[in-house]
CSV table of C-alpha atoms and ligand atoms in Angstrom, one decimal:
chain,number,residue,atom,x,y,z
L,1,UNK,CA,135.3,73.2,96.8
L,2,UNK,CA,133.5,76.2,96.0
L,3,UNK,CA,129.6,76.7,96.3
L,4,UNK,CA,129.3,78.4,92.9
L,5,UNK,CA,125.8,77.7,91.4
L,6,UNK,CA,125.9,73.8,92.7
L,7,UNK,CA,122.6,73.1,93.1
L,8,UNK,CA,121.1,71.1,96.5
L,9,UNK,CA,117.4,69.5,96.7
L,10,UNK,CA,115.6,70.7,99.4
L,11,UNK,CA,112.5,68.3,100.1
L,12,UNK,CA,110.4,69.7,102.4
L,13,UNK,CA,112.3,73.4,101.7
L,14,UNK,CA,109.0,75.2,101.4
L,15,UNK,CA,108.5,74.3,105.0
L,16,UNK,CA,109.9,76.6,108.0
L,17,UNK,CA,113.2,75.4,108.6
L,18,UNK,CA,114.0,74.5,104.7
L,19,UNK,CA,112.6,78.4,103.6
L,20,UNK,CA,115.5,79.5,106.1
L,21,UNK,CA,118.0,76.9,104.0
L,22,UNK,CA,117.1,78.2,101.0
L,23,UNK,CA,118.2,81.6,102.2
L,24,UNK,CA,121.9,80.7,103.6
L,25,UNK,CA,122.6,78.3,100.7
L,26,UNK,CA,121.5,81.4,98.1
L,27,UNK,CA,123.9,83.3,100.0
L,28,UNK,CA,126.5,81.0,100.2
L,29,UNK,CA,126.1,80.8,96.1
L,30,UNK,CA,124.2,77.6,96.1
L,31,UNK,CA,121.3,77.1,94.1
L,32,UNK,CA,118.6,75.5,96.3
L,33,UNK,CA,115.6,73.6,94.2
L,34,UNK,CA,112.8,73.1,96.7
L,35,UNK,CA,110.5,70.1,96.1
L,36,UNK,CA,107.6,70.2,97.9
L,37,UNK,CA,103.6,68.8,98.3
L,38,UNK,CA,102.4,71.6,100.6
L,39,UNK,CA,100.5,69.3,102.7
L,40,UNK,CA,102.3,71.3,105.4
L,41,UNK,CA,103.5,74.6,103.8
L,42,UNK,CA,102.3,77.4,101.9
L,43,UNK,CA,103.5,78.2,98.1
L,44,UNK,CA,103.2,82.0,99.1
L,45,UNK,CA,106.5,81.7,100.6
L,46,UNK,CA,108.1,80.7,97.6
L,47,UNK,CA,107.5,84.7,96.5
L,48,UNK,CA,108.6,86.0,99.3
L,49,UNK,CA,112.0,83.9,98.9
L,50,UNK,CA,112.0,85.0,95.5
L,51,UNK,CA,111.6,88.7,96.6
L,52,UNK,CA,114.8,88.2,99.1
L,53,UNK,CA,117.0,86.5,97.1
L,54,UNK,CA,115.4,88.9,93.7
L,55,UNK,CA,115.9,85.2,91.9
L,56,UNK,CA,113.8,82.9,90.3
L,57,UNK,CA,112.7,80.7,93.1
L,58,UNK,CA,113.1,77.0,91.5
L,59,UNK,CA,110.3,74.7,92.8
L,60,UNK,CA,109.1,70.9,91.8
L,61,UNK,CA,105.6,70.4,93.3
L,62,UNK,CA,105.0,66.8,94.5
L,63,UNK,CA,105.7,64.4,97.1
L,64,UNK,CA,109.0,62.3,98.6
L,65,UNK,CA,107.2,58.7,98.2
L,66,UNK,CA,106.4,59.3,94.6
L,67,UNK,CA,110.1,57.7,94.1
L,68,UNK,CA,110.3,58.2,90.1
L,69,UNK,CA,109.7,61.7,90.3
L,70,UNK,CA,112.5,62.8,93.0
L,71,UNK,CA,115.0,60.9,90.6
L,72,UNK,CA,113.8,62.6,87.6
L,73,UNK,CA,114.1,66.2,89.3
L,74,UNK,CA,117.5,65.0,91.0
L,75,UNK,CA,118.4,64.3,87.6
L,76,UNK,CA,116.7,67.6,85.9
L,77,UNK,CA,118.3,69.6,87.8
L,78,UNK,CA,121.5,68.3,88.2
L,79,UNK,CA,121.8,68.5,92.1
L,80,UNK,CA,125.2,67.2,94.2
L,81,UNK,CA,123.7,66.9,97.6
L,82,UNK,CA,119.9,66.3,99.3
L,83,UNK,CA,118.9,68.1,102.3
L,84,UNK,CA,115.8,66.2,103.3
L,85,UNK,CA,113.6,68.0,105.3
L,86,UNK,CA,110.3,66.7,104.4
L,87,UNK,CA,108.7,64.5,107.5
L,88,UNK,CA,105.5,65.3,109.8
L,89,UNK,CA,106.7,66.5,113.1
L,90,UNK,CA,104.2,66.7,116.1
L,91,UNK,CA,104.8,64.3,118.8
L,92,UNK,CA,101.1,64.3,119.5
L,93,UNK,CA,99.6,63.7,116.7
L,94,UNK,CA,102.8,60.7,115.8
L,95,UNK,CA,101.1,59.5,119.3
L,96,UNK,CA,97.5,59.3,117.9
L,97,UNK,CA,98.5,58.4,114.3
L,98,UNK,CA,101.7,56.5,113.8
L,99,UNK,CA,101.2,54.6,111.0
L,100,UNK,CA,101.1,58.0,109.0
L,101,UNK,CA,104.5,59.1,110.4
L,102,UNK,CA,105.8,56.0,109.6
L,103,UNK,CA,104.3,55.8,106.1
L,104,UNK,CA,105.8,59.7,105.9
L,105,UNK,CA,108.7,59.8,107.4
L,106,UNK,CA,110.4,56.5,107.2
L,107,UNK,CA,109.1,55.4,103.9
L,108,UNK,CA,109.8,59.2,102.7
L,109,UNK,CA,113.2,58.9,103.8
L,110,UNK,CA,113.7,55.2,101.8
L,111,UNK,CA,112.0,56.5,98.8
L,112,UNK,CA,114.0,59.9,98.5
L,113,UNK,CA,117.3,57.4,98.8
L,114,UNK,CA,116.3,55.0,96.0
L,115,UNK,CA,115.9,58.6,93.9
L,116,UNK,CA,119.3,59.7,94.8
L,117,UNK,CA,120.7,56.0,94.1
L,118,UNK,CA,118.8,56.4,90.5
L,119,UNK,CA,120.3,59.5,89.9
L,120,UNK,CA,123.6,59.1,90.9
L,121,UNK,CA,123.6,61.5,93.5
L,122,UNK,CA,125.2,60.0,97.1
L,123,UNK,CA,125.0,62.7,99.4
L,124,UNK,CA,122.3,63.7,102.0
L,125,UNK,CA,122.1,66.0,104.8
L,126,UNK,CA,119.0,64.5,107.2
L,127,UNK,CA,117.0,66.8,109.1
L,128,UNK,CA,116.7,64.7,112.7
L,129,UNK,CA,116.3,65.4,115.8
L,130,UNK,CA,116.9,66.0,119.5
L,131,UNK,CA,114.0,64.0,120.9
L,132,UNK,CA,115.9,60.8,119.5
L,133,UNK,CA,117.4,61.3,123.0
L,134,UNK,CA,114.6,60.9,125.3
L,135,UNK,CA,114.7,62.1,128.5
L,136,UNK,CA,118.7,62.0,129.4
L,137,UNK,CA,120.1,61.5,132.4
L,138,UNK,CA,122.7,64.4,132.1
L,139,UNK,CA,122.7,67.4,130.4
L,140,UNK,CA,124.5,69.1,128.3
L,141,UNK,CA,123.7,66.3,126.1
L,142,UNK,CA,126.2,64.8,123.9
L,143,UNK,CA,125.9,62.5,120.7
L,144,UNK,CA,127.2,59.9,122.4
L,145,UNK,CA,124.6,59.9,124.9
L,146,UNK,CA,122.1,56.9,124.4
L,147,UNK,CA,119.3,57.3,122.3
L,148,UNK,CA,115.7,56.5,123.9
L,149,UNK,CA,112.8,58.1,121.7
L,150,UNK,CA,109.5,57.9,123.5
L,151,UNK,CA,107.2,59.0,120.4
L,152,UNK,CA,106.6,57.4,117.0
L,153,UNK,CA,107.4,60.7,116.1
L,154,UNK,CA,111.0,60.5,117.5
L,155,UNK,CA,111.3,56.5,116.8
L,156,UNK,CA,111.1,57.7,113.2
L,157,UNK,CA,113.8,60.2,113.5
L,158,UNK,CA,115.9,57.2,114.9
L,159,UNK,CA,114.8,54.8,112.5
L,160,UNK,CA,115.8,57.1,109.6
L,161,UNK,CA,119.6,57.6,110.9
L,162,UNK,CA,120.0,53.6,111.4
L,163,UNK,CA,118.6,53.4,108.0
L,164,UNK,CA,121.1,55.9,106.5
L,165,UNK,CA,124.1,54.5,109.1
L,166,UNK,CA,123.5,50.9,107.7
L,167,UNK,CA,123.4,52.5,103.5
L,168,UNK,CA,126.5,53.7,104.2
L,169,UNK,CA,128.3,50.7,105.8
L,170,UNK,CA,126.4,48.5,102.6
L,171,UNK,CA,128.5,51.6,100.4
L,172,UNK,CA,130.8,54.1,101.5
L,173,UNK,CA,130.4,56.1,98.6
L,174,UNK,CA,127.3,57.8,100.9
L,175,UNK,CA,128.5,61.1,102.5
L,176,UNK,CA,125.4,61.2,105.3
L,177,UNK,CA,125.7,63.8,107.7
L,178,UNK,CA,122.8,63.3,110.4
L,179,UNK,CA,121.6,66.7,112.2
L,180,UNK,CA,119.7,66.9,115.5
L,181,UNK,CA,118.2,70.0,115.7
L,182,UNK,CA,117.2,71.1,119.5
L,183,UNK,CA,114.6,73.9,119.4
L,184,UNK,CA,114.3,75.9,115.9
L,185,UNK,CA,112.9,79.5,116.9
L,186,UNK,CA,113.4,82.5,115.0
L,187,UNK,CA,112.7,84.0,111.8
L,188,UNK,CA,114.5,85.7,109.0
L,189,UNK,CA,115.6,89.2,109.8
L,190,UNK,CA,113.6,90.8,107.0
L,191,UNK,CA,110.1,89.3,108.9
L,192,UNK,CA,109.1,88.0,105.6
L,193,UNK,CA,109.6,84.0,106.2
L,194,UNK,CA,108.6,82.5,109.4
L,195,UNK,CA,107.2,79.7,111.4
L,196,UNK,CA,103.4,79.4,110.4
L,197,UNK,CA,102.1,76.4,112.2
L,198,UNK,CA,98.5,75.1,111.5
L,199,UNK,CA,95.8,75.6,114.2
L,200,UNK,CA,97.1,75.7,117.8
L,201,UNK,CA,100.7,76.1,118.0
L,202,UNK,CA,102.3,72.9,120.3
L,203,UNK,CA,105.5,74.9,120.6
L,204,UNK,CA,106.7,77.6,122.8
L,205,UNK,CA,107.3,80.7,120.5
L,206,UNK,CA,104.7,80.3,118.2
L,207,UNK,CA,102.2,80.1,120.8
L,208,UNK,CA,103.6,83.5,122.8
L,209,UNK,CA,104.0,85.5,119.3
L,210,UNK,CA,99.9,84.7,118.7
L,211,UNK,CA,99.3,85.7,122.6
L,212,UNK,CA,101.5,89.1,121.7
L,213,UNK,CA,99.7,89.7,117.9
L,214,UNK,CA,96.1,89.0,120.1
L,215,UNK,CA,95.1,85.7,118.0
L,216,UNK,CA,95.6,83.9,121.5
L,217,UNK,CA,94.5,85.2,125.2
L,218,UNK,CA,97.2,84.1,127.1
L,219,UNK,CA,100.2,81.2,127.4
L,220,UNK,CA,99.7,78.3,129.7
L,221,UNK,CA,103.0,77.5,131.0
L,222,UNK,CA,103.0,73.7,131.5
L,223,UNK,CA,104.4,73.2,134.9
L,224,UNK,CA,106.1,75.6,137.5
L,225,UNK,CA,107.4,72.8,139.7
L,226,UNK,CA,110.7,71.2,137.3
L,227,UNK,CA,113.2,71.0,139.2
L,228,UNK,CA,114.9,73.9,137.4
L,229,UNK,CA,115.9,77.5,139.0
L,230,UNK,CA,112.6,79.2,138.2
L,231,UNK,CA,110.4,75.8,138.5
L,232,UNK,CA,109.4,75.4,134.4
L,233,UNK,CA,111.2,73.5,131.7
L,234,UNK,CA,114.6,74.6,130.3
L,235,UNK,CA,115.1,73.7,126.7
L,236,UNK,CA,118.2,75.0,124.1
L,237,UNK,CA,116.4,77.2,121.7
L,238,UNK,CA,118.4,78.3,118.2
L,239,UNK,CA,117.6,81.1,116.4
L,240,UNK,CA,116.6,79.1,112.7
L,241,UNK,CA,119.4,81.1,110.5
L,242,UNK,CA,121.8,80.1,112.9
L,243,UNK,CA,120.2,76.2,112.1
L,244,UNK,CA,119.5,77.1,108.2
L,245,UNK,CA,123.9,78.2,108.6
L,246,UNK,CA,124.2,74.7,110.4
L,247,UNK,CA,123.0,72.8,106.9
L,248,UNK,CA,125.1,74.8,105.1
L,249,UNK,CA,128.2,73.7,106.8
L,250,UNK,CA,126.9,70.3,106.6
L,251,UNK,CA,126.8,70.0,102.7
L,252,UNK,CA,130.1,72.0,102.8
L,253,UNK,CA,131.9,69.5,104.7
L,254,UNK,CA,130.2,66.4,102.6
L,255,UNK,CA,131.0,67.4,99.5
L,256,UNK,CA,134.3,68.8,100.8
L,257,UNK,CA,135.8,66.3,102.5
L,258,UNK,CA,133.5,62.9,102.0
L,259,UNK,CA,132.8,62.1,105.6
L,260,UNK,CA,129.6,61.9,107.2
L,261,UNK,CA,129.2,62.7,111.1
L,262,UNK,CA,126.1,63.2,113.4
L,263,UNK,CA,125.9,66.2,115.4
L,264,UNK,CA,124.0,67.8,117.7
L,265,UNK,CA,122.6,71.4,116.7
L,266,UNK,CA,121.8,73.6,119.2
L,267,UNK,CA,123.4,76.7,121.4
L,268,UNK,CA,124.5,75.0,124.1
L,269,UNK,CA,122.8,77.1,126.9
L,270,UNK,CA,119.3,76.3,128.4
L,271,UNK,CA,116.4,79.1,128.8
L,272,UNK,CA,113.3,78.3,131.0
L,273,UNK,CA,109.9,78.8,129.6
L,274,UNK,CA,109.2,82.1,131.6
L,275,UNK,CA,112.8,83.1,131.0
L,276,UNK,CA,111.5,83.2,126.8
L,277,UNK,CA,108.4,84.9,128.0
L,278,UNK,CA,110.3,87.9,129.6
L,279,UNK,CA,113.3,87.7,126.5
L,280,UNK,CA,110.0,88.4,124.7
L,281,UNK,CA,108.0,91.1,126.3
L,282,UNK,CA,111.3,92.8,126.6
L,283,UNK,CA,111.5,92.7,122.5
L,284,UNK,CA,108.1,93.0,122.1
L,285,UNK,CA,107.6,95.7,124.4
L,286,UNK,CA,104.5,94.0,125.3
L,287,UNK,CA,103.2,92.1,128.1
L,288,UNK,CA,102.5,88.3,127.4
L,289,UNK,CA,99.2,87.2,130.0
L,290,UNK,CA,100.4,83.6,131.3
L,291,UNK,CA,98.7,80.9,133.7
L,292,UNK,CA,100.6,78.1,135.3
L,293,UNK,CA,99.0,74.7,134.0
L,294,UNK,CA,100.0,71.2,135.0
L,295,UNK,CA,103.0,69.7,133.7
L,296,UNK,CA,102.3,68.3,130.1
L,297,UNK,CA,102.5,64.8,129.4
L,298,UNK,CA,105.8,63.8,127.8
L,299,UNK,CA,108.1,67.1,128.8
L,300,UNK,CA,111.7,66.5,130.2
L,301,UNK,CA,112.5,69.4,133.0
L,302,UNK,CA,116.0,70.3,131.3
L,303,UNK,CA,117.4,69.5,127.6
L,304,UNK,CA,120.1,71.6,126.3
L,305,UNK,CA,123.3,70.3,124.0
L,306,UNK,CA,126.9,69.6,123.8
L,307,UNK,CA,127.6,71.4,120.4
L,308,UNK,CA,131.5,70.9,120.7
L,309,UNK,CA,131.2,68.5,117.8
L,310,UNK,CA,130.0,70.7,115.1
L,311,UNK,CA,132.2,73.5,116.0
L,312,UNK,CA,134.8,70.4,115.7
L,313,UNK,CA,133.9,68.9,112.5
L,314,UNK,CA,131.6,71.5,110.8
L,315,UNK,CA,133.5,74.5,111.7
L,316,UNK,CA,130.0,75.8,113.1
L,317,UNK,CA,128.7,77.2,116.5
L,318,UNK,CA,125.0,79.1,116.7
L,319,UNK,CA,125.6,83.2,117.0
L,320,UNK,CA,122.2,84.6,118.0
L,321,UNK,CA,121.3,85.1,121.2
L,322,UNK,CA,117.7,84.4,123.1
L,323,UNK,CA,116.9,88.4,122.2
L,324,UNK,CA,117.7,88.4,118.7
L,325,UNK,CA,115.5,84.8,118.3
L,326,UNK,CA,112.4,86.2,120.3
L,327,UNK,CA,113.0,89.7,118.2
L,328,UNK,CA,113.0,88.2,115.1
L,329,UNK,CA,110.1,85.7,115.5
L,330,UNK,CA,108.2,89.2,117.1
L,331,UNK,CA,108.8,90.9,113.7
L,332,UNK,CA,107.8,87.9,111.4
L,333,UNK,CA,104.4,87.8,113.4
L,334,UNK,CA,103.9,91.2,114.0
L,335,UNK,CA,104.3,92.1,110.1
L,336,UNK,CA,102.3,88.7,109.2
L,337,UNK,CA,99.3,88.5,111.6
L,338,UNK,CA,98.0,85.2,109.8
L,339,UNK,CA,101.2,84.1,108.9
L,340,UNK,CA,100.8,83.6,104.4
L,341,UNK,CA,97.5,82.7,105.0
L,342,UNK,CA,95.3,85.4,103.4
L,343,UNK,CA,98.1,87.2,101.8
L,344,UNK,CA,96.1,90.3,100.7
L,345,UNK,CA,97.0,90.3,96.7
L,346,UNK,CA,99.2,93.6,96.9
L,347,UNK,CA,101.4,91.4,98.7
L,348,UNK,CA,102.3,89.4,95.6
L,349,UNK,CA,102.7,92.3,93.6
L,350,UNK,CA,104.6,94.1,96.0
L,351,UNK,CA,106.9,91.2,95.8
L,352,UNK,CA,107.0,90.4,91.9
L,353,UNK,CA,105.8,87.3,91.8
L,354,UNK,CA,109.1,85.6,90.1
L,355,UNK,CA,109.0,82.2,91.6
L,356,UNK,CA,108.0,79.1,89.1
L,357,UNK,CA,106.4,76.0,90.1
L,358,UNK,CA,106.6,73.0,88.3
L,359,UNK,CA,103.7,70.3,88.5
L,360,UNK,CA,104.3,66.8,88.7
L,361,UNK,CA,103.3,66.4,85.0
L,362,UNK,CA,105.8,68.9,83.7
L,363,UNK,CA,103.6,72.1,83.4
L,364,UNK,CA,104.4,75.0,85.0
L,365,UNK,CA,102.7,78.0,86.7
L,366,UNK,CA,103.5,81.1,88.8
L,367,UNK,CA,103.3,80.1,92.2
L,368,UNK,CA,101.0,82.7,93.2
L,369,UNK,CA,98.6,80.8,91.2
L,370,UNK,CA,98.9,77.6,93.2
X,1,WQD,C1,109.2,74.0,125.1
X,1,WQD,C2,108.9,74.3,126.5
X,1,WQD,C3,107.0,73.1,127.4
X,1,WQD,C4,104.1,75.2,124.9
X,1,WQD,C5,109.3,70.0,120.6
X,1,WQD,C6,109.2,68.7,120.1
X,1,WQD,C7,110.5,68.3,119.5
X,1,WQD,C8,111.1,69.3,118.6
X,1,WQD,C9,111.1,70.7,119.2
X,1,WQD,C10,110.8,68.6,116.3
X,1,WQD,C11,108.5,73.1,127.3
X,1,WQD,C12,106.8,74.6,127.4
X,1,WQD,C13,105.2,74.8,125.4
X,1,WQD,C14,103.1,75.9,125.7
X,1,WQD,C15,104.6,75.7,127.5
X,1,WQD,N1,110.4,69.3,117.3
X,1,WQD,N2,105.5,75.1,126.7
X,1,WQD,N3,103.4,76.1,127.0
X,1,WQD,O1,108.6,70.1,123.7
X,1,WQD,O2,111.0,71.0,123.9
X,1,WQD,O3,110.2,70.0,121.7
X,1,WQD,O4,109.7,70.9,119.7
X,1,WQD,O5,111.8,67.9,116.2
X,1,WQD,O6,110.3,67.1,118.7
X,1,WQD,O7,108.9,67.8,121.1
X,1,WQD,O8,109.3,72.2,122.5
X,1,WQD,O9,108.2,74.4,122.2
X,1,WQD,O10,106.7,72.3,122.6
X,1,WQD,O11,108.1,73.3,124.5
X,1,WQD,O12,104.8,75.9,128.7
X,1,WQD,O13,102.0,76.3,125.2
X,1,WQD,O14,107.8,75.2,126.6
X,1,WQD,O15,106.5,72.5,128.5
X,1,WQD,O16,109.1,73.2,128.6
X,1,WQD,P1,109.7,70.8,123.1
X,1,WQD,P2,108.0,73.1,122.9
């Protein structure tokens, strides 16, 4: 089936991960529709997507529990398939806070699904992830290997795929394909989308690309004594195109073939913390100041996949290599300091401010505007 012009709902797509899927659908000849609150995004990167792909960037302001309006933009815009990124993701705060991640996430998820039933639309991409695993006995980790989440964060991730397994045992007409995503790192080539996280990064490679712009005096590497080669934690990071390419294979093979499948996204190969802090220096050409801290509460020593199964069913595999991903997330911060906060306004104009936003109550406005 070909990709020409069918147009997918991204919720959440003004986020990191879903600015990255708008990209590889646009170039696979979808046309993404991003719908969006931006309790947790910034609309600057909608002109920035609208620079790269030199379209109209199509977005619907407002938010995934708000039930009647995701049907009538499903139905506006005509979409065959739901990527459904949209979901709080810090394990920490999930800890301190759950109700709001379950409010958010799990009642996102329902609400989105009532939409798509609404509009007729019966096929969903879900944006999970690798901590519905827990810590695992073995690694590589497989999708058969038993699920134990140990945050509300990742009990939400969990709870969202049994909601979407039991939908489509109550009606096979749901094509679900479930993704758990391992560590997302990266940025688009062109270093102008990237990860901007609020405040103080809780990730790895955010944290060292602030150390290397100077927002941040050094990395505290939690814990030198893992049971790993080098002593600190070994995780299976993916370059985000390589991810955003993942979602595109997804809807291809819903719409294609009208299965759904869970797979595991990720490169297959583990890299320890200080083995990303030298991959970086050596892009960066700069030296990253680190201290070993203690361990932090929560961390696993080793986590890395078994990504036979989406080579298997999705025709996938991840191409980018630790270099490219530390790189590529170098340029985004080096050319973005701040990330899009204080865009200085030459920026917009620089980038012809094409992209439209469209409120909740119909109006619309250029999204540099917002
Ligand atoms: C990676 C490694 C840390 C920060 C998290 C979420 C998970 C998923 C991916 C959403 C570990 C070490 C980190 C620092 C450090 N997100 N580290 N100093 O914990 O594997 O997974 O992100 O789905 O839900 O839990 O990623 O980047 O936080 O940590 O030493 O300042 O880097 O100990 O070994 P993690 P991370």
């Amino acid at each position: 089936m070909t990709a020409f012009n069918q147009t997918v709902l991204l919720t959440g797509g003004a986020g990191y991960i879903g600015s990255h899927t708008f990209m590889a659908l646009s170039d696979a000849g979808f046309t993404p529709v991003i719908l969006d609150d931006f309790s947790n995004s910034h609309p600057a990167v909608l002109d920035r997507l609208a620079h790269l792909t030199g379209q109209r960037v199509l977005c619907e302001r407002g938010s995934v529990i708000d039930t009647g309006f995701v049907a009538q933009v499903i139905r506006r815009h005509q979409c065959v398939a739901v990527i459904h990124f949209a979901g709080f993701k810090a394990v920490g705060e999930s800890v301190q806070q759950p109700l709001k991640y379950y409010h958010n996430n799990v009642g996102g998820l329902v609400s989105v699904l009532q939409a798509m039933q609404t509009a007729g639309c019966q096929s969903i991409v879900f944006s999970s992830s690798a901590t519905v695993y827990g810590d695992p006995d073995n690694v590589p980790i497989t999708e058969q290997c038993p699920c134990a989440p140990e945050s509300p964060y990742a009990h939400t991730k969990l709870m969202c795929e049994d909601i979407l397994t039991s939908l489509r045992a109550s009606d096979p007409a749901w094509r679900v394909g479930i993704l758990r995503y391992f560590n997302p790192v990266g940025a688009h080539p062109s270093g102008l989308i990237g990860e901007d996280p609020d405040g103080i990064p809780n990730n790895l490679m955010p944290y060292v690309t602030q150390v290397a712009v100077g927002r941040r005096d050094k990395l505290n590497v939690f814990g030198n004594d893992y049971p790993t080669p080098d002593g600190t934690g070994i995780r299976d990071y993916l370059h985000v195109t390589d991810l955003a390419e993942g979602h595109v294979a997804a809807v291809r093979a819903l719409l294609a073939r009208h299965d759904s499948f869970t797979v595991n996204l990720g490169t297959g190969e583990g890299t320890s913390v200080l083995g990303v802090l030298h991959a970086f220096e050596r892009a960066s050409g700069r030296p990253i100041p680190f201290e070993f801290a203690p361990r932090r509460a929560g961390d696993v020593a080793e986590y890395f996949a078994d990504v036979s199964l989406a080579k298997t069913l999705l025709n996938w595999r991840a191409l980018r290599t630790i270099d490219d991903m530390c790189r590529d997330s170098w340029h985004w911060q080096q050319s973005n300091p701040d990330g899009y906060r204080n865009m200085a306004p030459h920026d917009l104009n620089v980038l012809q401010t094409n992209s439209l936003l469209s409120n909740h109550d119909g109006s619309r406005q250029p999204a540099a505007s917002a």
